Amino acid sequence: ATTVIEVGDEVFFIAATEDIRGVMRELRRMDKPVKRVMIGGGGNIGRRLARAIVDRYQVKIIEFNKRSAENLAAALNKTVVLVGDVTDEELLQTENIGDMDIYCALTNDDENNIMSSLLAKRMGARRVVALINRGSYVNLVQAGQIDIAISPAQATIGTLLAHVRQGDCVAVHSLRRGAAEALELVAHGDAKSSKVVGRRIEEIDLPKGATIGAIVRTHEHPSGTDGKTAREHRVLIAHHDTVIEPDDHVIMFVVDKRMVPKVERLFQVGVGFV
């Protein structure tokens, strides 16, 4: 309650699915609307992004390969397609990169994406996004002038980690490019065998740097006259007096990923539980 948000902070929100659109609407009121988008790289990702947004935004694409550019222009008749190098400063200047609300560098070359994003930012683009495959590069640029660094490799690592975690951890999402994590753990057992079940959140001995953000609780109820049951999932935003029940899915934030093993041990069930 005493945390003050500062300029440049990355803020992570947690909300029920039906509420997230309202959260995003409130946030967008504080930001200038996006109208002009430039995409560097007309490969599969750039093409799909352009196709998804071309009806709502003014879109330009820079594509190095002339034949690919011709195919793009034919497929996306509302999009301006330019043949050229995304790191060509003169081309960016000619195409008014400084007037762009967002520049997305989406080629298959990490170095080109980083360089063109830095150029675009220096030349006045309001926000720049770089697609970067090498994790070490992502960590290098995360605190720099590139606003958003997207790494497909790190985006999928959470799914892999979920299969090798101890205890019942059903999802892992990397935050801050892997520096911190969000975990979804299932609470099993009872008050005797578990360190979390039957306890208020304020009673749980969480490691420093770990926070419980929400609980997803499943209720079963009759769905009709045929005797079948339906499942209803409710998202409970965590408070100090919220009591964790068996089979709750607990959403946790861990600011230091080295704390994850301690968090997992909290959710392990004692040997005597059946």
PDB file of C-alpha atoms in Angstrom:
ATOM      1  CA  ALA A   1       0.000   0.000   0.000  1.00  0.00           C
ATOM      2  CA  THR A   2       2.985   2.320   0.508  1.00  0.00           C
ATOM      3  CA  THR A   3       4.749   1.506  -2.771  1.00  0.00           C
ATOM      4  CA  VAL A   4       5.126   4.548  -5.047  1.00  0.00           C
ATOM      5  CA  ILE A   5       5.297   3.979  -8.820  1.00  0.00           C
ATOM      6  CA  GLU A   6       8.162   5.889 -10.429  1.00  0.00           C
ATOM      7  CA  VAL A   7       8.901   6.909 -14.014  1.00  0.00           C
ATOM      8  CA  GLY A   8      10.231   3.964 -16.017  1.00  0.00           C
ATOM      9  CA  ASP A   9       8.855   1.294 -13.660  1.00  0.00           C
ATOM     10  CA  GLU A  10       7.474  -1.906 -15.148  1.00  0.00           C
ATOM     11  CA  VAL A  11       4.188  -2.695 -13.416  1.00  0.00           C
ATOM     12  CA  PHE A  12       2.683  -6.195 -13.466  1.00  0.00           C
ATOM     13  CA  PHE A  13      -1.076  -6.484 -12.970  1.00  0.00           C
ATOM     14  CA  ILE A  14      -3.037  -9.555 -11.988  1.00  0.00           C
ATOM     15  CA  ALA A  15      -6.776  -9.693 -12.668  1.00  0.00           C
ATOM     16  CA  ALA A  16      -9.606 -12.021 -13.590  1.00  0.00           C
ATOM     17  CA  THR A  17     -10.003 -12.475 -17.346  1.00  0.00           C
ATOM     18  CA  GLU A  18     -13.297 -10.577 -17.435  1.00  0.00           C
ATOM     19  CA  ASP A  19     -11.724  -7.591 -15.657  1.00  0.00           C
ATOM     20  CA  ILE A  20      -8.476  -7.214 -17.594  1.00  0.00           C
ATOM     21  CA  ARG A  21     -10.007  -5.219 -20.456  1.00  0.00           C
ATOM     22  CA  GLY A  22     -11.234  -2.623 -17.982  1.00  0.00           C
ATOM     23  CA  VAL A  23      -7.750  -2.404 -16.464  1.00  0.00           C
ATOM     24  CA  MET A  24      -6.196  -1.894 -19.895  1.00  0.00           C
ATOM     25  CA  ARG A  25      -8.765   0.768 -20.806  1.00  0.00           C
ATOM     26  CA  GLU A  26      -7.882   2.758 -17.688  1.00  0.00           C
ATOM     27  CA  LEU A  27      -4.165   2.513 -18.431  1.00  0.00           C
ATOM     28  CA  ARG A  28      -4.585   3.570 -22.047  1.00  0.00           C
ATOM     29  CA  ARG A  29      -6.339   6.746 -20.961  1.00  0.00           C
ATOM     30  CA  MET A  30      -2.986   7.855 -19.567  1.00  0.00           C
ATOM     31  CA  ASP A  31      -1.127   7.136 -22.805  1.00  0.00           C
ATOM     32  CA  LYS A  32      -1.278   8.811 -26.177  1.00  0.00           C
ATOM     33  CA  PRO A  33      -3.236   6.768 -28.732  1.00  0.00           C
ATOM     34  CA  VAL A  34      -1.245   4.787 -31.280  1.00  0.00           C
ATOM     35  CA  LYS A  35      -1.928   5.666 -34.920  1.00  0.00           C
ATOM     36  CA  ARG A  36       1.276   5.092 -36.902  1.00  0.00           C
ATOM     37  CA  VAL A  37       3.210   1.822 -36.820  1.00  0.00           C
ATOM     38  CA  MET A  38       6.403   0.911 -38.694  1.00  0.00           C
ATOM     39  CA  ILE A  39       7.502  -2.726 -38.913  1.00  0.00           C
ATOM     40  CA  GLY A  40      11.097  -3.639 -39.693  1.00  0.00           C
ATOM     41  CA  GLY A  41      11.115  -7.039 -41.390  1.00  0.00           C
ATOM     42  CA  GLY A  42       8.384  -8.544 -43.516  1.00  0.00           C
ATOM     43  CA  GLY A  43       8.932 -12.177 -42.601  1.00  0.00           C
ATOM     44  CA  ASN A  44       6.323 -14.420 -41.028  1.00  0.00           C
ATOM     45  CA  ILE A  45       6.050 -12.433 -37.784  1.00  0.00           C
ATOM     46  CA  GLY A  46       6.057  -9.010 -39.439  1.00  0.00           C
ATOM     47  CA  ARG A  47       3.489 -10.103 -42.015  1.00  0.00           C
ATOM     48  CA  ARG A  48       1.152 -11.544 -39.384  1.00  0.00           C
ATOM     49  CA  LEU A  49       1.413  -8.446 -37.211  1.00  0.00           C
ATOM     50  CA  ALA A  50       0.673  -6.166 -40.179  1.00  0.00           C
ATOM     51  CA  ARG A  51      -2.323  -8.261 -41.205  1.00  0.00           C
ATOM     52  CA  ALA A  52      -3.702  -8.103 -37.655  1.00  0.00           C
ATOM     53  CA  ILE A  53      -3.459  -4.302 -37.301  1.00  0.00           C
ATOM     54  CA  VAL A  54      -3.720  -2.858 -40.814  1.00  0.00           C
ATOM     55  CA  ASP A  55      -7.443  -2.073 -40.506  1.00  0.00           C
ATOM     56  CA  ARG A  56      -6.913   0.068 -37.398  1.00  0.00           C
ATOM     57  CA  TYR A  57      -3.516   1.699 -37.903  1.00  0.00           C
ATOM     58  CA  GLN A  58      -1.370   3.328 -40.554  1.00  0.00           C
ATOM     59  CA  VAL A  59       1.270   0.671 -41.235  1.00  0.00           C
ATOM     60  CA  LYS A  60       4.611   0.751 -43.030  1.00  0.00           C
ATOM     61  CA  ILE A  61       6.850  -2.290 -43.519  1.00  0.00           C
ATOM     62  CA  ILE A  62      10.551  -2.310 -44.451  1.00  0.00           C
ATOM     63  CA  GLU A  63      11.593  -5.558 -46.151  1.00  0.00           C
ATOM     64  CA  PHE A  64      15.082  -6.227 -47.516  1.00  0.00           C
ATOM     65  CA  ASN A  65      14.140  -8.852 -50.122  1.00  0.00           C
ATOM     66  CA  LYS A  66      12.514  -7.283 -53.193  1.00  0.00           C
ATOM     67  CA  ARG A  67      10.416 -10.329 -54.123  1.00  0.00           C
ATOM     68  CA  SER A  68       9.158 -10.717 -50.554  1.00  0.00           C
ATOM     69  CA  ALA A  69       8.291  -7.020 -50.529  1.00  0.00           C
ATOM     70  CA  GLU A  70       6.285  -7.396 -53.737  1.00  0.00           C
ATOM     71  CA  ASN A  71       4.373 -10.336 -52.230  1.00  0.00           C
ATOM     72  CA  LEU A  72       3.688  -8.322 -49.085  1.00  0.00           C
ATOM     73  CA  ALA A  73       2.401  -5.366 -51.076  1.00  0.00           C
ATOM     74  CA  ALA A  74       0.052  -7.642 -53.007  1.00  0.00           C
ATOM     75  CA  ALA A  75      -1.242  -9.343 -49.870  1.00  0.00           C
ATOM     76  CA  LEU A  76      -1.580  -6.175 -47.754  1.00  0.00           C
ATOM     77  CA  ASN A  77      -3.033  -3.531 -50.041  1.00  0.00           C
ATOM     78  CA  LYS A  78      -3.538  -0.993 -47.234  1.00  0.00           C
ATOM     79  CA  THR A  79       0.103  -1.208 -46.130  1.00  0.00           C
ATOM     80  CA  VAL A  80       3.051   0.807 -47.447  1.00  0.00           C
ATOM     81  CA  VAL A  81       5.836  -1.685 -48.223  1.00  0.00           C
ATOM     82  CA  LEU A  82       9.380  -0.373 -48.642  1.00  0.00           C
ATOM     83  CA  VAL A  83      12.387  -2.258 -50.008  1.00  0.00           C
ATOM     84  CA  GLY A  84      15.432  -1.561 -47.885  1.00  0.00           C
ATOM     85  CA  ASP A  85      17.641  -2.265 -44.890  1.00  0.00           C
ATOM     86  CA  VAL A  86      16.153  -1.708 -41.408  1.00  0.00           C
ATOM     87  CA  THR A  87      19.496  -0.275 -40.250  1.00  0.00           C
ATOM     88  CA  ASP A  88      19.602   2.289 -43.074  1.00  0.00           C
ATOM     89  CA  GLU A  89      19.480   5.579 -41.173  1.00  0.00           C
ATOM     90  CA  GLU A  90      18.758   7.565 -44.326  1.00  0.00           C
ATOM     91  CA  LEU A  91      15.783   5.355 -45.193  1.00  0.00           C
ATOM     92  CA  LEU A  92      14.373   5.652 -41.687  1.00  0.00           C
ATOM     93  CA  GLN A  93      14.738   9.423 -41.852  1.00  0.00           C
ATOM     94  CA  THR A  94      13.092   9.619 -45.287  1.00  0.00           C
ATOM     95  CA  GLU A  95      10.141   7.564 -44.073  1.00  0.00           C
ATOM     96  CA  ASN A  96       9.637   9.852 -41.070  1.00  0.00           C
ATOM     97  CA  ILE A  97      10.563   7.416 -38.341  1.00  0.00           C
ATOM     98  CA  GLY A  98      10.298  10.298 -35.878  1.00  0.00           C
ATOM     99  CA  ASP A  99       6.542  10.478 -36.473  1.00  0.00           C
ATOM    100  CA  MET A 100       5.969   6.812 -35.618  1.00  0.00           C
ATOM    101  CA  ASP A 101       4.099   5.911 -32.451  1.00  0.00           C
ATOM    102  CA  ILE A 102       5.618   2.411 -32.460  1.00  0.00           C
ATOM    103  CA  TYR A 103       8.516   0.855 -34.358  1.00  0.00           C
ATOM    104  CA  CYS A 104       8.729  -2.965 -34.273  1.00  0.00           C
ATOM    105  CA  ALA A 105      12.017  -4.585 -35.364  1.00  0.00           C
ATOM    106  CA  LEU A 106      11.009  -8.124 -36.329  1.00  0.00           C
ATOM    107  CA  THR A 107      13.684  -9.443 -38.685  1.00  0.00           C
ATOM    108  CA  ASN A 108      15.373 -12.795 -38.062  1.00  0.00           C
ATOM    109  CA  ASP A 109      18.650 -11.042 -37.183  1.00  0.00           C
ATOM    110  CA  ASP A 110      19.075 -10.004 -33.523  1.00  0.00           C
ATOM    111  CA  GLU A 111      21.825  -7.477 -34.232  1.00  0.00           C
ATOM    112  CA  ASN A 112      19.791  -5.745 -36.938  1.00  0.00           C
ATOM    113  CA  ASN A 113      16.759  -5.602 -34.656  1.00  0.00           C
ATOM    114  CA  ILE A 114      18.751  -4.072 -31.817  1.00  0.00           C
ATOM    115  CA  MET A 115      20.537  -1.561 -34.055  1.00  0.00           C
ATOM    116  CA  SER A 116      17.439  -0.441 -35.945  1.00  0.00           C
ATOM    117  CA  SER A 117      15.447  -0.090 -32.700  1.00  0.00           C
ATOM    118  CA  LEU A 118      18.169   2.090 -31.195  1.00  0.00           C
ATOM    119  CA  LEU A 119      18.292   4.175 -34.369  1.00  0.00           C
ATOM    120  CA  ALA A 120      14.517   4.553 -34.432  1.00  0.00           C
ATOM    121  CA  LYS A 121      14.436   5.625 -30.791  1.00  0.00           C
ATOM    122  CA  ARG A 122      17.242   8.133 -31.289  1.00  0.00           C
ATOM    123  CA  MET A 123      15.469   9.543 -34.326  1.00  0.00           C
ATOM    124  CA  GLY A 124      12.245  10.199 -32.447  1.00  0.00           C
ATOM    125  CA  ALA A 125      10.043   7.081 -32.552  1.00  0.00           C
ATOM    126  CA  ARG A 126       7.868   7.171 -29.427  1.00  0.00           C
ATOM    127  CA  ARG A 127       8.168   3.469 -28.552  1.00  0.00           C
ATOM    128  CA  VAL A 128      10.364   0.730 -30.002  1.00  0.00           C
ATOM    129  CA  VAL A 129      10.034  -3.049 -29.809  1.00  0.00           C
ATOM    130  CA  ALA A 130      12.812  -5.496 -30.695  1.00  0.00           C
ATOM    131  CA  LEU A 131      12.481  -9.215 -31.365  1.00  0.00           C
ATOM    132  CA  ILE A 132      15.578 -10.873 -29.883  1.00  0.00           C
ATOM    133  CA  ASN A 133      16.242 -14.595 -29.872  1.00  0.00           C
ATOM    134  CA  ARG A 134      19.437 -14.735 -27.823  1.00  0.00           C
ATOM    135  CA  GLY A 135      18.695 -14.486 -24.104  1.00  0.00           C
ATOM    136  CA  SER A 136      22.029 -12.822 -23.357  1.00  0.00           C
ATOM    137  CA  TYR A 137      21.135 -10.009 -25.759  1.00  0.00           C
ATOM    138  CA  VAL A 138      17.769  -9.494 -24.080  1.00  0.00           C
ATOM    139  CA  ASN A 139      19.468  -8.995 -20.726  1.00  0.00           C
ATOM    140  CA  LEU A 140      21.880  -6.501 -22.287  1.00  0.00           C
ATOM    141  CA  VAL A 141      19.194  -4.224 -23.713  1.00  0.00           C
ATOM    142  CA  GLN A 142      16.477  -4.557 -21.058  1.00  0.00           C
ATOM    143  CA  ALA A 143      17.575  -1.445 -19.145  1.00  0.00           C
ATOM    144  CA  GLY A 144      18.473   0.606 -22.208  1.00  0.00           C
ATOM    145  CA  GLN A 145      16.588   2.671 -24.756  1.00  0.00           C
ATOM    146  CA  ILE A 146      14.639  -0.240 -26.243  1.00  0.00           C
ATOM    147  CA  ASP A 147      11.207  -0.118 -24.610  1.00  0.00           C
ATOM    148  CA  ILE A 148      10.193  -3.745 -25.102  1.00  0.00           C
ATOM    149  CA  ALA A 149      12.463  -6.711 -25.864  1.00  0.00           C
ATOM    150  CA  ILE A 150      10.555  -9.827 -26.917  1.00  0.00           C
ATOM    151  CA  SER A 151      12.355 -13.151 -26.747  1.00  0.00           C
ATOM    152  CA  PRO A 152      10.522 -16.201 -28.143  1.00  0.00           C
ATOM    153  CA  ALA A 153      13.054 -18.474 -26.445  1.00  0.00           C
ATOM    154  CA  GLN A 154      12.333 -17.050 -23.003  1.00  0.00           C
ATOM    155  CA  ALA A 155       8.606 -16.889 -23.651  1.00  0.00           C
ATOM    156  CA  THR A 156       8.529 -20.682 -24.021  1.00  0.00           C
ATOM    157  CA  ILE A 157      10.979 -21.527 -21.231  1.00  0.00           C
ATOM    158  CA  GLY A 158       8.238 -21.142 -18.630  1.00  0.00           C
ATOM    159  CA  THR A 159       6.316 -24.013 -20.182  1.00  0.00           C
ATOM    160  CA  LEU A 160       9.408 -26.203 -20.033  1.00  0.00           C
ATOM    161  CA  LEU A 161      10.199 -25.223 -16.455  1.00  0.00           C
ATOM    162  CA  ALA A 162       6.704 -26.160 -15.334  1.00  0.00           C
ATOM    163  CA  HIS A 163       7.459 -29.802 -16.194  1.00  0.00           C
ATOM    164  CA  VAL A 164      10.643 -30.007 -14.141  1.00  0.00           C
ATOM    165  CA  ARG A 165       9.608 -28.040 -11.033  1.00  0.00           C
ATOM    166  CA  GLN A 166       9.294 -29.870  -7.729  1.00  0.00           C
ATOM    167  CA  GLY A 167       5.807 -30.187  -6.277  1.00  0.00           C
ATOM    168  CA  ASP A 168       2.678 -29.319  -8.224  1.00  0.00           C
ATOM    169  CA  CYS A 169       3.613 -26.234 -10.230  1.00  0.00           C
ATOM    170  CA  VAL A 170       1.363 -25.912 -13.271  1.00  0.00           C
ATOM    171  CA  ALA A 171       2.772 -22.738 -14.847  1.00  0.00           C
ATOM    172  CA  VAL A 172       5.836 -20.520 -14.766  1.00  0.00           C
ATOM    173  CA  HIS A 173       6.122 -17.145 -16.482  1.00  0.00           C
ATOM    174  CA  SER A 174       9.374 -15.229 -16.687  1.00  0.00           C
ATOM    175  CA  LEU A 175       9.194 -11.553 -15.702  1.00  0.00           C
ATOM    176  CA  ARG A 176      11.863  -8.949 -16.366  1.00  0.00           C
ATOM    177  CA  ARG A 177      13.347 -11.247 -19.011  1.00  0.00           C
ATOM    178  CA  GLY A 178      13.937 -14.041 -16.539  1.00  0.00           C
ATOM    179  CA  ALA A 179      15.106 -12.028 -13.499  1.00  0.00           C
ATOM    180  CA  ALA A 180      11.839 -12.714 -11.653  1.00  0.00           C
ATOM    181  CA  GLU A 181       9.020 -15.201 -12.058  1.00  0.00           C
ATOM    182  CA  ALA A 182       5.297 -15.622 -11.660  1.00  0.00           C
ATOM    183  CA  LEU A 183       4.289 -19.093 -10.511  1.00  0.00           C
ATOM    184  CA  GLU A 184       1.004 -20.967 -10.377  1.00  0.00           C
ATOM    185  CA  LEU A 185       1.147 -23.627  -7.675  1.00  0.00           C
ATOM    186  CA  VAL A 186      -1.566 -26.005  -6.479  1.00  0.00           C
ATOM    187  CA  ALA A 187      -2.178 -26.291  -2.731  1.00  0.00           C
ATOM    188  CA  HIS A 188      -2.611 -29.946  -1.722  1.00  0.00           C
ATOM    189  CA  GLY A 189      -3.140 -31.639   1.632  1.00  0.00           C
ATOM    190  CA  ASP A 190      -4.753 -30.373   4.811  1.00  0.00           C
ATOM    191  CA  ALA A 191      -3.820 -28.138   7.727  1.00  0.00           C
ATOM    192  CA  LYS A 192      -1.658 -30.899   9.268  1.00  0.00           C
ATOM    193  CA  SER A 193       0.265 -32.007   6.186  1.00  0.00           C
ATOM    194  CA  SER A 194       0.586 -28.684   4.351  1.00  0.00           C
ATOM    195  CA  LYS A 195       2.359 -25.453   5.264  1.00  0.00           C
ATOM    196  CA  VAL A 196      -0.193 -23.380   3.319  1.00  0.00           C
ATOM    197  CA  VAL A 197      -3.607 -25.135   3.364  1.00  0.00           C
ATOM    198  CA  GLY A 198      -5.949 -23.872   6.079  1.00  0.00           C
ATOM    199  CA  ARG A 199      -3.762 -20.861   6.816  1.00  0.00           C
ATOM    200  CA  ARG A 200      -4.336 -17.174   6.317  1.00  0.00           C
ATOM    201  CA  ILE A 201      -1.826 -15.600   3.942  1.00  0.00           C
ATOM    202  CA  GLU A 202      -0.380 -13.530   6.788  1.00  0.00           C
ATOM    203  CA  GLU A 203       0.397 -16.790   8.642  1.00  0.00           C
ATOM    204  CA  ILE A 204       2.404 -18.361   5.794  1.00  0.00           C
ATOM    205  CA  ASP A 205       6.177 -18.193   6.159  1.00  0.00           C
ATOM    206  CA  LEU A 206       6.924 -16.777   2.718  1.00  0.00           C
ATOM    207  CA  PRO A 207      10.552 -16.148   1.734  1.00  0.00           C
ATOM    208  CA  LYS A 208      11.462 -12.464   1.496  1.00  0.00           C
ATOM    209  CA  GLY A 209      10.729 -11.331  -2.048  1.00  0.00           C
ATOM    210  CA  ALA A 210       7.825 -13.740  -2.600  1.00  0.00           C
ATOM    211  CA  THR A 211       4.244 -12.450  -2.706  1.00  0.00           C
ATOM    212  CA  ILE A 212       0.892 -14.177  -3.172  1.00  0.00           C
ATOM    213  CA  GLY A 213      -1.093 -12.120  -5.682  1.00  0.00           C
ATOM    214  CA  ALA A 214      -4.260 -14.135  -6.270  1.00  0.00           C
ATOM    215  CA  ILE A 215      -5.998 -17.465  -5.772  1.00  0.00           C
ATOM    216  CA  VAL A 216      -8.006 -19.341  -8.386  1.00  0.00           C
ATOM    217  CA  ARG A 217     -10.643 -21.445  -6.620  1.00  0.00           C
ATOM    218  CA  THR A 218     -12.839 -24.047  -8.297  1.00  0.00           C
ATOM    219  CA  HIS A 219     -16.409 -24.726  -7.189  1.00  0.00           C
ATOM    220  CA  GLU A 220     -18.547 -27.588  -8.439  1.00  0.00           C
ATOM    221  CA  HIS A 221     -22.325 -27.208  -8.607  1.00  0.00           C
ATOM    222  CA  PRO A 222     -25.241 -29.013 -10.326  1.00  0.00           C
ATOM    223  CA  SER A 223     -25.569 -27.956 -13.954  1.00  0.00           C
ATOM    224  CA  GLY A 224     -29.119 -29.178 -14.553  1.00  0.00           C
ATOM    225  CA  THR A 225     -31.616 -31.931 -13.913  1.00  0.00           C
ATOM    226  CA  ASP A 226     -29.398 -34.697 -15.326  1.00  0.00           C
ATOM    227  CA  GLY A 227     -27.271 -34.881 -12.187  1.00  0.00           C
ATOM    228  CA  LYS A 228     -24.109 -33.595 -13.845  1.00  0.00           C
ATOM    229  CA  THR A 229     -21.900 -30.998 -12.191  1.00  0.00           C
ATOM    230  CA  ALA A 230     -20.344 -27.878 -13.644  1.00  0.00           C
ATOM    231  CA  ARG A 231     -17.089 -26.256 -12.577  1.00  0.00           C
ATOM    232  CA  GLU A 232     -16.836 -22.572 -11.880  1.00  0.00           C
ATOM    233  CA  HIS A 233     -13.457 -20.873 -11.471  1.00  0.00           C
ATOM    234  CA  ARG A 234     -13.289 -17.767  -9.283  1.00  0.00           C
ATOM    235  CA  VAL A 235     -10.313 -15.437  -9.030  1.00  0.00           C
ATOM    236  CA  LEU A 236      -9.749 -14.092  -5.521  1.00  0.00           C
ATOM    237  CA  ILE A 237      -7.335 -11.201  -5.176  1.00  0.00           C
ATOM    238  CA  ALA A 238      -5.206 -12.110  -2.166  1.00  0.00           C
ATOM    239  CA  HIS A 239      -5.545 -10.237   1.125  1.00  0.00           C
ATOM    240  CA  HIS A 240      -3.745 -10.809   4.420  1.00  0.00           C
ATOM    241  CA  ASP A 241      -6.717 -12.705   5.875  1.00  0.00           C
ATOM    242  CA  THR A 242      -7.503 -14.882   2.826  1.00  0.00           C
ATOM    243  CA  VAL A 243      -7.454 -18.552   3.814  1.00  0.00           C
ATOM    244  CA  ILE A 244      -6.005 -21.038   1.323  1.00  0.00           C
ATOM    245  CA  GLU A 245      -8.144 -24.120   0.721  1.00  0.00           C
ATOM    246  CA  PRO A 246      -7.217 -27.551  -0.693  1.00  0.00           C
ATOM    247  CA  ASP A 247      -6.788 -27.548  -4.504  1.00  0.00           C
ATOM    248  CA  ASP A 248      -6.538 -23.750  -4.693  1.00  0.00           C
ATOM    249  CA  HIS A 249      -4.287 -22.513  -7.489  1.00  0.00           C
ATOM    250  CA  VAL A 250      -2.049 -19.919  -5.877  1.00  0.00           C
ATOM    251  CA  ILE A 251      -0.531 -17.220  -8.108  1.00  0.00           C
ATOM    252  CA  MET A 252       2.782 -16.011  -6.716  1.00  0.00           C
ATOM    253  CA  PHE A 253       5.336 -13.411  -7.713  1.00  0.00           C
ATOM    254  CA  VAL A 254       8.983 -14.083  -6.889  1.00  0.00           C
ATOM    255  CA  VAL A 255      11.330 -11.137  -7.409  1.00  0.00           C
ATOM    256  CA  ASP A 256      14.421 -13.314  -7.206  1.00  0.00           C
ATOM    257  CA  LYS A 257      14.214 -16.614  -9.062  1.00  0.00           C
ATOM    258  CA  ARG A 258      16.697 -18.136  -6.610  1.00  0.00           C
ATOM    259  CA  MET A 259      13.846 -18.125  -4.087  1.00  0.00           C
ATOM    260  CA  VAL A 260      11.718 -20.476  -6.225  1.00  0.00           C
ATOM    261  CA  PRO A 261      12.958 -23.731  -4.578  1.00  0.00           C
ATOM    262  CA  LYS A 262      11.959 -22.352  -1.143  1.00  0.00           C
ATOM    263  CA  VAL A 263       8.502 -21.467  -2.441  1.00  0.00           C
ATOM    264  CA  GLU A 264       8.095 -24.934  -3.944  1.00  0.00           C
ATOM    265  CA  ARG A 265       9.022 -26.582  -0.651  1.00  0.00           C
ATOM    266  CA  LEU A 266       6.212 -24.639   1.014  1.00  0.00           C
ATOM    267  CA  PHE A 267       3.732 -26.375  -1.261  1.00  0.00           C
ATOM    268  CA  GLN A 268       5.069 -29.891  -0.819  1.00  0.00           C
ATOM    269  CA  VAL A 269       2.746 -32.171   1.147  1.00  0.00           C
ATOM    270  CA  GLY A 270       3.899 -34.065   4.226  1.00  0.00           C
ATOM    271  CA  VAL A 271       4.579 -37.801   3.882  1.00  0.00           C
ATOM    272  CA  GLY A 272       1.577 -38.822   6.021  1.00  0.00           C
ATOM    273  CA  PHE A 273      -1.056 -37.242   3.752  1.00  0.00           C
ATOM    274  CA  VAL A 274      -3.165 -39.625   1.655  1.00  0.00           C
TER     275      VAL A 274
END
